[in-house]
Amino acid sequence: MAKQTTDIIERSLQSLLGENSFLPELQDEARTKAFRSLTAILSTPNHIHKSYLRIARENGEVVRIPAFRMQHNDTLGPYKGGIRFHESVNEEEIINLAALMTLKNALHEVPFGGGKGGVAINPREYSTRELYRICAKYVQYFTDILGPDKDIPAPDVGTGSREMDWMMSEYKSIHYGKPYLGSFTGKSVLNGGSLGRKEATGKGVYYTLRYLLHDYLIENQQILISSECPYAATALTYWNRPLTMAVQGFGNVGSVLATEAYHCEYINNKVVAVSDRNVTLYNSAGLNIPALVQYTATNLGDLPSTLEQVNAAGIQAEILDREAILYLDVDVLVLAALEDQIRLDNVDQIRSRIIVEGANAPITGEADEILLGKGAVIIPDILANAGGVIVSYFEWLQGRETQYYSEDEVIKQLLNKMKATMNAVYPSYLGTGRSLRQTCYNHAIMKLSTNLYIQGKLF
Ligand code: GLU
């Protein structure tokens, strides 16, 4: 597991050890021992599964593709988490992402554990038929460990509803006669998916920002004025002021979030920059997000990256290189691409005071500390980007009942759940001086530790 994740888990347990009102049944020697056990349990995955998928390419050549399913922890329910298709996928990374899923589900009280899968390919280099075979093979190789009550994958970077539909169908064939609708989430709506699932992560990420800068502020102004937490100062500084935003990544998360920001009537914000794997587009007066969404829909997901393409998209924008998005002088920077985007070597160039993690682990541990030292407010991944897994949970429930909810109902329930988490977390964030990330980890770890204790796993 990444050192940064184990470090922060250890820090949480260290601080909880000293809070005798937490798990008061455990005192003295028994307490120290139980907390050591918790560190051991949470900083190691339960299972590591690795296979080399045997795939026949279109040209008749047979290749072996590394594939993983990592199961970090199932204390709160079946393992749950996406499967990513990306050329940089590796064992260490997927274990870390599985651990983040455990914490994310615990934080938001979603009754699942944490898992993650990955296939080390660049999906753009494979034909549709080859991708289908990869999906079917993935399910064949990992079939014994997957299932609606064991481990439930979902989309992640490089995968979407198409891949989940294929995988569910393979699962159904192998486990004929068994329940299968809950075996994969993030499926297409026609195939048992949930309305609102596709947009859930992006909408949830934007909602966390809106809640921080608007809703929570309105209800808690007095507490904020008297708090010394950097959030209080930031929230009050940005209150009712026009905000500029830059969004790194224009995929399923970034494009939805930018659209939400574009239409938002609660915060006076404008998205001045967006980026993808090729380019950053910048316009200080604000970008026409709906036109960009329309352009990407007909151009394999890519933003316009040449002058002709920008004109064809019908937008006004300066074309900058793809890294430029990170260093712009904007109020809010949303990281909705991949992990490790802000690191020790580039952290000094970051100018935004508010950073939102739409992707998982986009800031390294060292960079995080530097940013916090400068007073930045970072809305962490496990808080901000849980919309996907929360609606996955609703999809899983709907599949069990074979009863489906309206899109409005799904989004309403999603935002209510995220709001409940934020209301649970913010008072301790404001009161303790810990970072929001550390506060969220503490909450998640309290939930996991309590359940591990109740389940008799600590002695
Ligand atoms: N891949 C998404 C995540 O990282 C969604 C997982 C899910 O729906 O299970 O949270």
PDB file of C-alpha atoms in Angstrom, residues 45-183:
ATOM      1  CA  PRO A  45      -5.047  -5.931   1.970  1.00  0.00           C
ATOM      2  CA  ASN A  46      -6.961  -9.138   2.712  1.00  0.00           C
ATOM      3  CA  HIS A  47      -6.299 -10.629  -0.726  1.00  0.00           C
ATOM      4  CA  ILE A  48      -4.169  -9.912  -3.765  1.00  0.00           C
ATOM      5  CA  HIS A  49      -5.340 -11.542  -6.995  1.00  0.00           C
ATOM      6  CA  LYS A  50      -3.243 -11.347 -10.123  1.00  0.00           C
ATOM      7  CA  SER A  51      -3.677 -13.094 -13.487  1.00  0.00           C
ATOM      8  CA  TYR A  52      -2.252 -12.827 -16.960  1.00  0.00           C
ATOM      9  CA  LEU A  53      -5.239 -12.735 -19.304  1.00  0.00           C
ATOM     10  CA  ARG A  54      -4.665 -14.737 -22.470  1.00  0.00           C
ATOM     11  CA  ILE A  55      -6.111 -12.696 -25.311  1.00  0.00           C
ATOM     12  CA  ALA A  56      -6.122 -13.301 -29.062  1.00  0.00           C
ATOM     13  CA  ARG A  57      -5.550 -10.018 -30.912  1.00  0.00           C
ATOM     14  CA  GLU A  58      -7.247  -9.237 -34.232  1.00  0.00           C
ATOM     15  CA  ASN A  59      -4.081 -10.196 -36.126  1.00  0.00           C
ATOM     16  CA  GLY A  60      -4.122 -13.693 -34.624  1.00  0.00           C
ATOM     17  CA  GLU A  61      -1.318 -13.057 -32.137  1.00  0.00           C
ATOM     18  CA  VAL A  62      -1.946 -14.260 -28.592  1.00  0.00           C
ATOM     19  CA  VAL A  63      -0.816 -11.895 -25.838  1.00  0.00           C
ATOM     20  CA  ARG A  64      -0.775 -12.022 -22.048  1.00  0.00           C
ATOM     21  CA  ILE A  65      -2.163  -9.001 -20.224  1.00  0.00           C
ATOM     22  CA  PRO A  66      -1.563  -8.412 -16.487  1.00  0.00           C
ATOM     23  CA  ALA A  67      -4.843  -8.070 -14.601  1.00  0.00           C
ATOM     24  CA  PHE A  68      -5.590  -7.545 -10.915  1.00  0.00           C
ATOM     25  CA  ARG A  69      -8.363  -7.686  -8.377  1.00  0.00           C
ATOM     26  CA  MET A  70      -7.346  -6.448  -4.960  1.00  0.00           C
ATOM     27  CA  GLN A  71      -9.576  -6.980  -1.943  1.00  0.00           C
ATOM     28  CA  HIS A  72      -8.540  -4.702   0.859  1.00  0.00           C
ATOM     29  CA  ASN A  73     -11.161  -5.121   3.567  1.00  0.00           C
ATOM     30  CA  ASP A  74     -14.696  -6.528   3.900  1.00  0.00           C
ATOM     31  CA  THR A  75     -15.598  -5.610   7.475  1.00  0.00           C
ATOM     32  CA  LEU A  76     -18.564  -3.503   6.395  1.00  0.00           C
ATOM     33  CA  GLY A  77     -19.806  -5.658   3.511  1.00  0.00           C
ATOM     34  CA  PRO A  78     -18.802  -7.226   0.192  1.00  0.00           C
ATOM     35  CA  TYR A  79     -15.706  -5.787  -1.486  1.00  0.00           C
ATOM     36  CA  LYS A  80     -16.605  -2.932  -3.842  1.00  0.00           C
ATOM     37  CA  GLY A  81     -14.681  -0.801  -6.285  1.00  0.00           C
ATOM     38  CA  GLY A  82     -13.987  -0.110  -9.932  1.00  0.00           C
ATOM     39  CA  ILE A  83     -11.880  -1.824 -12.567  1.00  0.00           C
ATOM     40  CA  ARG A  84      -9.520   0.457 -14.441  1.00  0.00           C
ATOM     41  CA  PHE A  85      -8.030  -0.060 -17.874  1.00  0.00           C
ATOM     42  CA  HIS A  86      -4.830   1.951 -18.097  1.00  0.00           C
ATOM     43  CA  GLU A  87      -1.320   1.223 -19.291  1.00  0.00           C
ATOM     44  CA  SER A  88       0.247   2.260 -15.987  1.00  0.00           C
ATOM     45  CA  VAL A  89      -1.850  -0.130 -13.855  1.00  0.00           C
ATOM     46  CA  ASN A  90       0.301  -2.010 -11.330  1.00  0.00           C
ATOM     47  CA  GLU A  91      -0.098  -4.069  -8.192  1.00  0.00           C
ATOM     48  CA  GLU A  92       0.889  -1.389  -5.684  1.00  0.00           C
ATOM     49  CA  GLU A  93      -1.411   1.201  -7.229  1.00  0.00           C
ATOM     50  CA  ILE A  94      -4.466  -1.065  -7.238  1.00  0.00           C
ATOM     51  CA  ILE A  95      -3.918  -2.130  -3.625  1.00  0.00           C
ATOM     52  CA  ASN A  96      -3.795   1.511  -2.627  1.00  0.00           C
ATOM     53  CA  LEU A  97      -6.948   2.332  -4.555  1.00  0.00           C
ATOM     54  CA  ALA A  98      -8.688  -0.648  -2.915  1.00  0.00           C
ATOM     55  CA  ALA A  99      -7.764   0.734   0.511  1.00  0.00           C
ATOM     56  CA  LEU A 100      -9.207   4.119  -0.461  1.00  0.00           C
ATOM     57  CA  MET A 101     -12.462   2.334  -1.362  1.00  0.00           C
ATOM     58  CA  THR A 102     -12.614   0.758   2.120  1.00  0.00           C
ATOM     59  CA  LEU A 103     -12.206   4.195   3.683  1.00  0.00           C
ATOM     60  CA  LYS A 104     -14.608   5.905   1.261  1.00  0.00           C
ATOM     61  CA  ASN A 105     -17.385   3.402   1.945  1.00  0.00           C
ATOM     62  CA  ALA A 106     -16.816   3.550   5.692  1.00  0.00           C
ATOM     63  CA  LEU A 107     -16.836   7.358   5.689  1.00  0.00           C
ATOM     64  CA  HIS A 108     -20.152   7.562   3.839  1.00  0.00           C
ATOM     65  CA  GLU A 109     -21.701   4.594   5.675  1.00  0.00           C
ATOM     66  CA  VAL A 110     -22.090   2.592   2.471  1.00  0.00           C
ATOM     67  CA  PRO A 111     -22.396  -1.078   3.512  1.00  0.00           C
ATOM     68  CA  PHE A 112     -19.497  -2.310   1.394  1.00  0.00           C
ATOM     69  CA  GLY A 113     -15.848  -3.079   1.871  1.00  0.00           C
ATOM     70  CA  GLY A 114     -13.063  -1.949  -0.412  1.00  0.00           C
ATOM     71  CA  GLY A 115     -11.690  -3.529  -3.567  1.00  0.00           C
ATOM     72  CA  LYS A 116     -10.238  -2.437  -6.870  1.00  0.00           C
ATOM     73  CA  GLY A 117      -9.342  -4.039 -10.167  1.00  0.00           C
ATOM     74  CA  GLY A 118      -7.098  -3.142 -13.043  1.00  0.00           C
ATOM     75  CA  VAL A 119      -5.961  -4.301 -16.452  1.00  0.00           C
ATOM     76  CA  ALA A 120      -2.630  -2.985 -17.750  1.00  0.00           C
ATOM     77  CA  ILE A 121      -3.645  -1.825 -21.230  1.00  0.00           C
ATOM     78  CA  ASN A 122      -4.242   1.385 -23.076  1.00  0.00           C
ATOM     79  CA  PRO A 123      -7.821   0.707 -24.198  1.00  0.00           C
ATOM     80  CA  ARG A 124      -7.386   3.070 -27.166  1.00  0.00           C
ATOM     81  CA  GLU A 125      -4.992   0.546 -28.689  1.00  0.00           C
ATOM     82  CA  TYR A 126      -7.548  -2.281 -28.717  1.00  0.00           C
ATOM     83  CA  SER A 127     -10.496  -2.929 -31.022  1.00  0.00           C
ATOM     84  CA  THR A 128     -14.014  -3.234 -29.654  1.00  0.00           C
ATOM     85  CA  ARG A 129     -13.921  -7.005 -30.103  1.00  0.00           C
ATOM     86  CA  GLU A 130     -10.591  -7.253 -28.299  1.00  0.00           C
ATOM     87  CA  LEU A 131     -11.931  -5.159 -25.424  1.00  0.00           C
ATOM     88  CA  TYR A 132     -14.955  -7.447 -25.236  1.00  0.00           C
ATOM     89  CA  ARG A 133     -12.647 -10.472 -24.976  1.00  0.00           C
ATOM     90  CA  ILE A 134     -10.590  -8.778 -22.264  1.00  0.00           C
ATOM     91  CA  CYS A 135     -13.756  -8.109 -20.236  1.00  0.00           C
ATOM     92  CA  ALA A 136     -15.059 -11.658 -20.652  1.00  0.00           C
ATOM     93  CA  LYS A 137     -11.655 -13.124 -19.786  1.00  0.00           C
ATOM     94  CA  TYR A 138     -11.352 -10.919 -16.712  1.00  0.00           C
ATOM     95  CA  VAL A 139     -14.610 -12.361 -15.392  1.00  0.00           C
ATOM     96  CA  GLN A 140     -13.578 -15.927 -16.280  1.00  0.00           C
ATOM     97  CA  TYR A 141     -10.236 -15.637 -14.502  1.00  0.00           C
ATOM     98  CA  PHE A 142     -11.599 -13.947 -11.368  1.00  0.00           C
ATOM     99  CA  THR A 143     -15.024 -15.576 -11.343  1.00  0.00           C
ATOM    100  CA  ASP A 144     -14.677 -17.400  -8.013  1.00  0.00           C
ATOM    101  CA  ILE A 145     -13.970 -14.255  -6.057  1.00  0.00           C
ATOM    102  CA  LEU A 146     -16.629 -12.033  -7.688  1.00  0.00           C
ATOM    103  CA  GLY A 147     -20.393 -11.903  -7.092  1.00  0.00           C
ATOM    104  CA  PRO A 148     -23.208  -9.715  -5.705  1.00  0.00           C
ATOM    105  CA  ASP A 149     -22.418 -10.752  -2.125  1.00  0.00           C
ATOM    106  CA  LYS A 150     -18.660 -11.178  -2.495  1.00  0.00           C
ATOM    107  CA  ASP A 151     -17.052  -8.487  -4.598  1.00  0.00           C
ATOM    108  CA  ILE A 152     -18.836  -6.040  -6.893  1.00  0.00           C
ATOM    109  CA  PRO A 153     -16.815  -4.179  -9.521  1.00  0.00           C
ATOM    110  CA  ALA A 154     -17.823  -0.954 -11.269  1.00  0.00           C
ATOM    111  CA  PRO A 155     -16.334   1.404 -13.861  1.00  0.00           C
ATOM    112  CA  ASP A 156     -13.164   3.372 -13.196  1.00  0.00           C
ATOM    113  CA  VAL A 157     -10.600   5.125 -15.403  1.00  0.00           C
ATOM    114  CA  GLY A 158     -10.817   3.676 -18.942  1.00  0.00           C
ATOM    115  CA  THR A 159     -14.002   1.660 -18.375  1.00  0.00           C
ATOM    116  CA  GLY A 160     -17.709   2.515 -18.466  1.00  0.00           C
ATOM    117  CA  SER A 161     -21.167   1.016 -18.753  1.00  0.00           C
ATOM    118  CA  ARG A 162     -20.258  -0.911 -21.913  1.00  0.00           C
ATOM    119  CA  GLU A 163     -17.557  -2.899 -20.123  1.00  0.00           C
ATOM    120  CA  MET A 164     -19.836  -3.511 -17.098  1.00  0.00           C
ATOM    121  CA  ASP A 165     -22.619  -4.786 -19.390  1.00  0.00           C
ATOM    122  CA  TRP A 166     -20.206  -7.228 -21.025  1.00  0.00           C
ATOM    123  CA  MET A 167     -18.812  -8.372 -17.695  1.00  0.00           C
ATOM    124  CA  MET A 168     -22.228  -8.872 -16.126  1.00  0.00           C
ATOM    125  CA  SER A 169     -23.290 -10.920 -19.132  1.00  0.00           C
ATOM    126  CA  GLU A 170     -20.225 -13.172 -18.788  1.00  0.00           C
ATOM    127  CA  TYR A 171     -20.873 -13.526 -15.063  1.00  0.00           C
ATOM    128  CA  LYS A 172     -24.488 -14.472 -15.798  1.00  0.00           C
ATOM    129  CA  SER A 173     -23.432 -17.189 -18.276  1.00  0.00           C
ATOM    130  CA  ILE A 174     -20.902 -18.693 -15.861  1.00  0.00           C
ATOM    131  CA  HIS A 175     -23.234 -18.584 -12.833  1.00  0.00           C
ATOM    132  CA  TYR A 176     -26.367 -19.535 -14.695  1.00  0.00           C
ATOM    133  CA  GLY A 177     -29.519 -19.416 -12.543  1.00  0.00           C
ATOM    134  CA  LYS A 178     -27.891 -17.326  -9.797  1.00  0.00           C
ATOM    135  CA  PRO A 179     -28.666 -13.651  -9.078  1.00  0.00           C
ATOM    136  CA  TYR A 180     -26.514 -11.525 -11.348  1.00  0.00           C
ATOM    137  CA  LEU A 181     -27.913  -7.969 -11.457  1.00  0.00           C
ATOM    138  CA  GLY A 182     -25.853  -7.006  -8.407  1.00  0.00           C
ATOM    139  CA  SER A 183     -22.633  -8.567  -9.717  1.00  0.00           C
TER     140      SER A 183
END
